[in-house]
XYZ file of C-alpha atoms in Angstrom:
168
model
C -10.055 5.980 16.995
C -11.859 2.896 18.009
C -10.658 -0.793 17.266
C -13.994 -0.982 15.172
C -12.034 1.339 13.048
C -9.286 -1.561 12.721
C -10.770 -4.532 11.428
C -8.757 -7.983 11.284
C -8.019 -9.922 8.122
C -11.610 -11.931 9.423
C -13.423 -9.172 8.912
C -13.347 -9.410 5.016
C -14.919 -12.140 3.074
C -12.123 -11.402 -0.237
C -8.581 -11.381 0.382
C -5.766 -10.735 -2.212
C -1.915 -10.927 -1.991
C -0.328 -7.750 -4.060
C 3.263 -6.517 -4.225
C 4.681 -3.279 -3.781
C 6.785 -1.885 -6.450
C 10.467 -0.309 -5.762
C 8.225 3.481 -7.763
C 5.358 3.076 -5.273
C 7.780 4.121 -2.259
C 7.992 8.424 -2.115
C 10.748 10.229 -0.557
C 9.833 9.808 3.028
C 10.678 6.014 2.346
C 6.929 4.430 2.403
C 3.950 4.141 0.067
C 2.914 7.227 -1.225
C -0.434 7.810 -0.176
C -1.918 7.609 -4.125
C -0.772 4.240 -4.230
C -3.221 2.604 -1.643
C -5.744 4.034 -4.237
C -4.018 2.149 -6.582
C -4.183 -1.148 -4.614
C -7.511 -0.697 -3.883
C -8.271 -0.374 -7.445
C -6.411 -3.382 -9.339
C -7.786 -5.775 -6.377
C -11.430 -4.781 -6.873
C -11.417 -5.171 -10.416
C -8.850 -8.056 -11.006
C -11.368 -10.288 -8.175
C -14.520 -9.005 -10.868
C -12.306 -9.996 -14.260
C -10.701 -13.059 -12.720
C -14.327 -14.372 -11.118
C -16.740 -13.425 -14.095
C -14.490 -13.444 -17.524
C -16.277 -9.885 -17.549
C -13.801 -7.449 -20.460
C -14.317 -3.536 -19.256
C -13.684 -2.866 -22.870
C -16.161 -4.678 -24.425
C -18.971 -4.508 -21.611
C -22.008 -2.912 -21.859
C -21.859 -1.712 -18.170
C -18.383 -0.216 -16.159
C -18.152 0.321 -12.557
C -17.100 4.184 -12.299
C -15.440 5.437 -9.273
C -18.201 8.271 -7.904
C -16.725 8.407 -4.046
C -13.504 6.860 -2.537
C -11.388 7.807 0.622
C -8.567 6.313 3.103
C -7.582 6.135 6.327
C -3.990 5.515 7.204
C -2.648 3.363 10.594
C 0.615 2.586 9.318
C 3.155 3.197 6.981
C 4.240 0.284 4.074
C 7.715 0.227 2.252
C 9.049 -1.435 -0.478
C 9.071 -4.459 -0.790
C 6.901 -5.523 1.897
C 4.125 -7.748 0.638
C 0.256 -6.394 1.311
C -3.008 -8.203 1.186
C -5.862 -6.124 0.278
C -8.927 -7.157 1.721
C -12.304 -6.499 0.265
C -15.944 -6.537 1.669
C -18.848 -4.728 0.455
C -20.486 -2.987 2.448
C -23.479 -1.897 0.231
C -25.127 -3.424 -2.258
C -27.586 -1.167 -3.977
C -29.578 -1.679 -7.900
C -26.600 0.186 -9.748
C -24.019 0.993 -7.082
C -22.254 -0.946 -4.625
C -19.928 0.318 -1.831
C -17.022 -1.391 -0.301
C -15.142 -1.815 2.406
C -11.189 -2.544 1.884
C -8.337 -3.364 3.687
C -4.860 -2.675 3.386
C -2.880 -5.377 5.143
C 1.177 -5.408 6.066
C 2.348 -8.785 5.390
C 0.955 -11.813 3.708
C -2.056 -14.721 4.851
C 0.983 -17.699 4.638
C 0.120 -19.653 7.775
C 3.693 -19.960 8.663
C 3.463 -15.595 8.881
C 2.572 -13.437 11.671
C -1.070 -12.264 10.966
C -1.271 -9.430 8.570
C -1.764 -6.131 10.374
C -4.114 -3.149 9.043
C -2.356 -0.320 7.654
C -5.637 1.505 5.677
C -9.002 1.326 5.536
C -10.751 2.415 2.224
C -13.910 2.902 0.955
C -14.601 2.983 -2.472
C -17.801 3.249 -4.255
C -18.616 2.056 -8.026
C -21.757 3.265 -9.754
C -22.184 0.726 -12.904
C -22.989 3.141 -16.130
C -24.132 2.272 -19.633
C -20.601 2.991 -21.765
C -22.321 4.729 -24.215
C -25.115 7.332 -22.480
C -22.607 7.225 -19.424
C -26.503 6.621 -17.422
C -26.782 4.281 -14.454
C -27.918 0.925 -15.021
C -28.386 -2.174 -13.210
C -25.304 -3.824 -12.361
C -24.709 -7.096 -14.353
C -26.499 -10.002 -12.815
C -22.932 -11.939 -12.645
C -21.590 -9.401 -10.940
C -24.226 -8.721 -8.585
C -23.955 -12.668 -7.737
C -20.066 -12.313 -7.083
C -20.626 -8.906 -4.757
C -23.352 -10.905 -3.248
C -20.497 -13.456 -1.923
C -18.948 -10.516 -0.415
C -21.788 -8.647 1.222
C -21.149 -7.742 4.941
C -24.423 -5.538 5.596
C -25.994 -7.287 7.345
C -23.363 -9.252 9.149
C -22.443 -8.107 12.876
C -18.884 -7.944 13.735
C -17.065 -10.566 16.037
C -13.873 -10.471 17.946
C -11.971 -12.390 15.286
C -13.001 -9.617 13.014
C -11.174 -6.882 14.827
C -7.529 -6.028 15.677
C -7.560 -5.111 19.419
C -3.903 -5.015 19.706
C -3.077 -1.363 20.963
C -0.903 0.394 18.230
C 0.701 4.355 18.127
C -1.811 5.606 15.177
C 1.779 6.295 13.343
């Protein structure tokens, strides 16, 4: 695994503080691994509600989840605070992929820099609600994503963690 695989908290243009939840530990005594997806999930949509008003319920147009995955680097616990970082990595006319962080720890300057626990990549297709079809993705979304997009950005050394770390 490279350090490219690693990125710092730099490397992401969106950064949100979450808590862990006493349920989200299993009984190994960490995050289960379902819960990243979780993360993942609430961040991505609560930066598109809380940036463009946009109501999923009402909206002519939903991101759907077509393709996601994770890598792990470390295990989280209860009640350690996270940051999940988010990037996109892809912009496209009806889909756009990103790029997300999980962080250990929080982005207080007085705290130790947040260190990368998972990686995630998580891909919304936008689809009219009613024929399910893809459509364009909403023009005020596409502006927010825009403030996000990293493809076509080349990576610096404050954008990746070169501290050497067991991969568990």
């Amino acid at each position: 695994m490279t350090n490219d695989d690693r990125p710092a908290l730099g490397h992401f243009p969106v950064a949100r503080p979450m808590t862990t939840r006493w349920a989200d530990n299993d009984m190994y005594g960490h995050l289960n691994n379902a819960v990243y997806y979780q993360l993942f999930d609430t961040a991505i949509n609560a930066w598109i509600i809380e940036a463009t008003g946009v109501d999923a319920t009402t909206s002519a147009a939903q991101g759907v989840v077509v393709e996601s995955g994770c890598r792990y680097f470390s295990s989280v616990q209860f009640p350690e605070p996270v940051t999940v970082a988010i990037a996109v990595a892809r912009l496209g006319s009806s889909s756009v992929t990103y790029d997300l962080g999980l962080f250990a720890g929080t982005t207080d300057s007085d705290a130790a820099p947040p260190t990368i626990a998972a990686r995630g990549r998580w891909v919304h297709v936008y689809v009219d609600t009613t024929t399910r079809r893809p459509v364009p993705i909403p023009d005020d979304i596409r502006a927010l994503l825009a403030t996000a997009d990293i493809s076509g950005r080349t990576t610096t050394s404050d954008e990746t963690d070169t501290r050497d770390r067991d991969d568990r």
